[in-house]
C-alpha atoms as one frame of an Amber mdcrd trajectory, in Angstrom:
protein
 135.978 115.192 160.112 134.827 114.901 163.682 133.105 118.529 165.214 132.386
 118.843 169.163 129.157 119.636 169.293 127.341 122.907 170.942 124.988 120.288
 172.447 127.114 117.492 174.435 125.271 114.412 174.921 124.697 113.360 178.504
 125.268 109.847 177.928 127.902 107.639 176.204 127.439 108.491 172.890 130.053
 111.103 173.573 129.317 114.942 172.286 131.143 114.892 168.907 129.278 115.204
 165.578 131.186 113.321 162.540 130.603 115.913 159.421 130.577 114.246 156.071
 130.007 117.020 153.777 128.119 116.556 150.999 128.571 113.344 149.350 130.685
 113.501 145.706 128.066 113.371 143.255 128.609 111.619 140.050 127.783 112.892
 136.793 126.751 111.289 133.945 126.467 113.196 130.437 122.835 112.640 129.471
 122.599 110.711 125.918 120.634 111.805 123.351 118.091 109.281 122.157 119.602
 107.526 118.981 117.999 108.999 115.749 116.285 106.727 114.094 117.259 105.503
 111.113 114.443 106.165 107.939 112.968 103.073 106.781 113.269 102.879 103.622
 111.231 100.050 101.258 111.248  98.555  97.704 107.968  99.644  97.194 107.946
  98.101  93.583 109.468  94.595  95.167 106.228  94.575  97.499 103.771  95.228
  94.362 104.901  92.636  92.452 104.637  90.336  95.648 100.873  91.439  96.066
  99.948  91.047  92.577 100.950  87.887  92.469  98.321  87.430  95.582  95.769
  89.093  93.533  92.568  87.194  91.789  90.286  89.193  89.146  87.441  88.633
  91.315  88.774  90.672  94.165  89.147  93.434  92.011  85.741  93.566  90.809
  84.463  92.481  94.060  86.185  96.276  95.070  85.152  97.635  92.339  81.227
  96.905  92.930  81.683  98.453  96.235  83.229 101.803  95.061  80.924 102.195
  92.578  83.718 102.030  89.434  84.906  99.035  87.170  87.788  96.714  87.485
  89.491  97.767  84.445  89.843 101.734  86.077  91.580  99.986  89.681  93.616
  97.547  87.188  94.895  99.735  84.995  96.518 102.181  88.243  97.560  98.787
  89.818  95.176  97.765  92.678  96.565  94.495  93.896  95.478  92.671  97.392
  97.612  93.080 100.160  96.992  89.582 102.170  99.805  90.301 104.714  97.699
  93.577 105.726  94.105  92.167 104.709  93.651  95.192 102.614  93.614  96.478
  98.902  96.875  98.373  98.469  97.057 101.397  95.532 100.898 101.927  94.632
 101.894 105.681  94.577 104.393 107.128  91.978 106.707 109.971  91.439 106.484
 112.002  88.656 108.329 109.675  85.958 106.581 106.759  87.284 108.651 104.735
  90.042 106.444 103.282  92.699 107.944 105.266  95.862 105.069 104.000  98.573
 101.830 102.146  98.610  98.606 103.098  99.926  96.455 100.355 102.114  92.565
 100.587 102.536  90.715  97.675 103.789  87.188  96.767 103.554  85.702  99.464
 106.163  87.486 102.112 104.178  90.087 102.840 106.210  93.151 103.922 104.792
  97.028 104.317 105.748 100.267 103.854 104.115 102.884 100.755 104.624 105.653
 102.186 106.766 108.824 103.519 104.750 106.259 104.542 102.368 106.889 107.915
 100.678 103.571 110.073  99.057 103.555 110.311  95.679 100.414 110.491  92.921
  98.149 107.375  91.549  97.836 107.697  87.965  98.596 105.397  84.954 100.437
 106.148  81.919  97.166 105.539  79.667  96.105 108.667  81.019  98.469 111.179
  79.210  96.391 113.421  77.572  96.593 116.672  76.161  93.976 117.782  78.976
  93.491 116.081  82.503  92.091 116.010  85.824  93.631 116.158  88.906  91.329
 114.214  91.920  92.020 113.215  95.098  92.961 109.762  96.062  93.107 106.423
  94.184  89.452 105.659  94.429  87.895 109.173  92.990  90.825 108.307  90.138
  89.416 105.255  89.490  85.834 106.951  89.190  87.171 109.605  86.705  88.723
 106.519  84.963  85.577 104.523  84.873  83.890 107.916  83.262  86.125 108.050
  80.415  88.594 111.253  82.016  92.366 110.971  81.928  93.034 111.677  85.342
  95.809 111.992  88.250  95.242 111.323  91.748  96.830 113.474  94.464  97.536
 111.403  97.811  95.418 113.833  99.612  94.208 117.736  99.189  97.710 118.649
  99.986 101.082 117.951  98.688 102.956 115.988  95.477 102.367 119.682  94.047
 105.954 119.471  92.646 105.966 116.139  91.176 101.840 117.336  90.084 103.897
 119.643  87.707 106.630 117.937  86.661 104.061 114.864  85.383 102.847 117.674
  83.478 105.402 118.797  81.738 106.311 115.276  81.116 103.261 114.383  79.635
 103.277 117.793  77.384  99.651 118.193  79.459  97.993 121.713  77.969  95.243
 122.274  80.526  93.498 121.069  83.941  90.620 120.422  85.651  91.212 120.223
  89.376  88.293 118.181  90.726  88.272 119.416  94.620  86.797 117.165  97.507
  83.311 118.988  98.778  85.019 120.440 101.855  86.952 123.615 103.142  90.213
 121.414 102.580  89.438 119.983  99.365  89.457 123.734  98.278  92.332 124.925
 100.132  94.618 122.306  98.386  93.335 123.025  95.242  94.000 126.462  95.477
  97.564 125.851  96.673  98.001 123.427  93.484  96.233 126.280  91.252  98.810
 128.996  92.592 101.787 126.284  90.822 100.393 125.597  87.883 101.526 126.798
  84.706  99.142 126.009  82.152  94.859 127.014  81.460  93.515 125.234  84.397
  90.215 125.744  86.298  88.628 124.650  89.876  85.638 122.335  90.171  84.037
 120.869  92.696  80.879 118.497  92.321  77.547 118.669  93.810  78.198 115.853
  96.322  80.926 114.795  98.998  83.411 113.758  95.705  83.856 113.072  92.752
  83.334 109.130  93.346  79.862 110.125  95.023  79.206 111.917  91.988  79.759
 109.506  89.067  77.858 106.969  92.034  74.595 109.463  91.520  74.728 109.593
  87.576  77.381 112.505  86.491  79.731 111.672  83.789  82.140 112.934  81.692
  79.590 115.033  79.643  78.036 116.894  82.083  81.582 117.729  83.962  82.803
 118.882  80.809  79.925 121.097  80.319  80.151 122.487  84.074  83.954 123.517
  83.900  83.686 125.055  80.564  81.215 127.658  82.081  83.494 128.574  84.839
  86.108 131.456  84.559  89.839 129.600  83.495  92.818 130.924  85.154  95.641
 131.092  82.734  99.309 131.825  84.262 102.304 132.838  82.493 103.949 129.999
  81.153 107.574 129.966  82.741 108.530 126.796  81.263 111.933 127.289  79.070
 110.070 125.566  76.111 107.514 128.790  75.617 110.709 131.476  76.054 111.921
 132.974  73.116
């Protein structure tokens, strides 16, 4: 649309103004970024591939670094991970299916492969009418290597549900909770302690955990002796097999 303007041009260009209004504006919906779809892995399909990667030596070449024996880290299923140049730990729900698998490589450094879910280290040869409950595959190995039926948590938190469902399954009458020599380490076992629904009791050992402390000469002896002197909580038993 042409406008005369208040300001008339002295020379050629004439004294009109051409008014365009604003310009139509296009607009696009903004798209949501796509969700991404969970990964999701055979975690079992991947152990078998690793133990077939997996020499005796390299096991007990691990297990003279931690501190344990080879039989403890074979008998929760260490294998060798050459695709990630690490020692991988496979991690189990509570009747026993390999749902994710821990990595750790030489420096100590640990992570999970991706589509990995948490879930406990432990081996059926544990099941025991008392066990521990540690944190990580490596202090599980240590309890192992002591003579202790043990389960390993993935870390000072979580798997509390599946923690007590193991139980149950393995008909489990009490627990030692071995804690991690920290402020978390405590926490967490606290949390667990506030779930559990049989005699149970909180330790911790004199050094940064439990695998430092079977390193520096405790055993299953003096552990036993420790716990017994502490006070034992002892919870209500909800379970349906103790009601009338």
């Amino acid at each position: 649309m042409r406008q005369e303007s208040s300001r008339p041009s002295k020379g050629n260009a004439g004294g009109w103004l051409h008014s365009l209004g604003d310009p139509q504006r296009v607009y696009r919906p903004v798209q949501a970024p796509p969700t991404p779809r969970p990964v999701t892995i055979d975690a079992e399909a991947i152990m078998r591939g690793f133990e077939s990667e997996t020499w005796p030596e390299m096991i007990a070449q691990l297990a003279g670094s931690l501190g344990v024996t080879a039989r403890s880290l074979e008998a929760i299923g260490t294998a060798w991970a050459q695709s990630h140049n690490a020692f991988a730990f496979p991690m189990r729900d509570w009747t026993g299916k390999i749902i994710g698998i821990r990595l750790r490589d030489h420096t100590g450094h640990k992570w999970a492969i991706r589509g990995s879910r948490a879930g406990l280290f432990y081996s059926e040869a544990s099941k025991a009418p008392e066990v521990a409950i540690v944190e990580g595959p490596t202090d599980l190995a240590a309890a192992i290597t002591i003579g202790i039926p043990t389960i390993g948590r993935p870390s000072c938190q979580g798997s509390e549900q599946d923690i007590v469902r193991l139980l149950a399954r393995w008909d489990v009458r009490s627990v030692v909770v071995i804690t991690d020599n920290d402020g978390p380490g405590w926490a967490g076992a606290q949390r667990l302690s506030g779930m559990l629904t049989v005699p149970h009791v909180c330790w911790t050992p004199p050094t940064k955990d439990l695998r430092a402390y079977v390193r520096a000469g405790g055993n299953r002896a003096l552990i036993h002796a420790m716990t017994r002197s502490l006070v034992w909580t002892k919870p209500v038993n909800h379970d349906r097999r103790d009601r009338p």
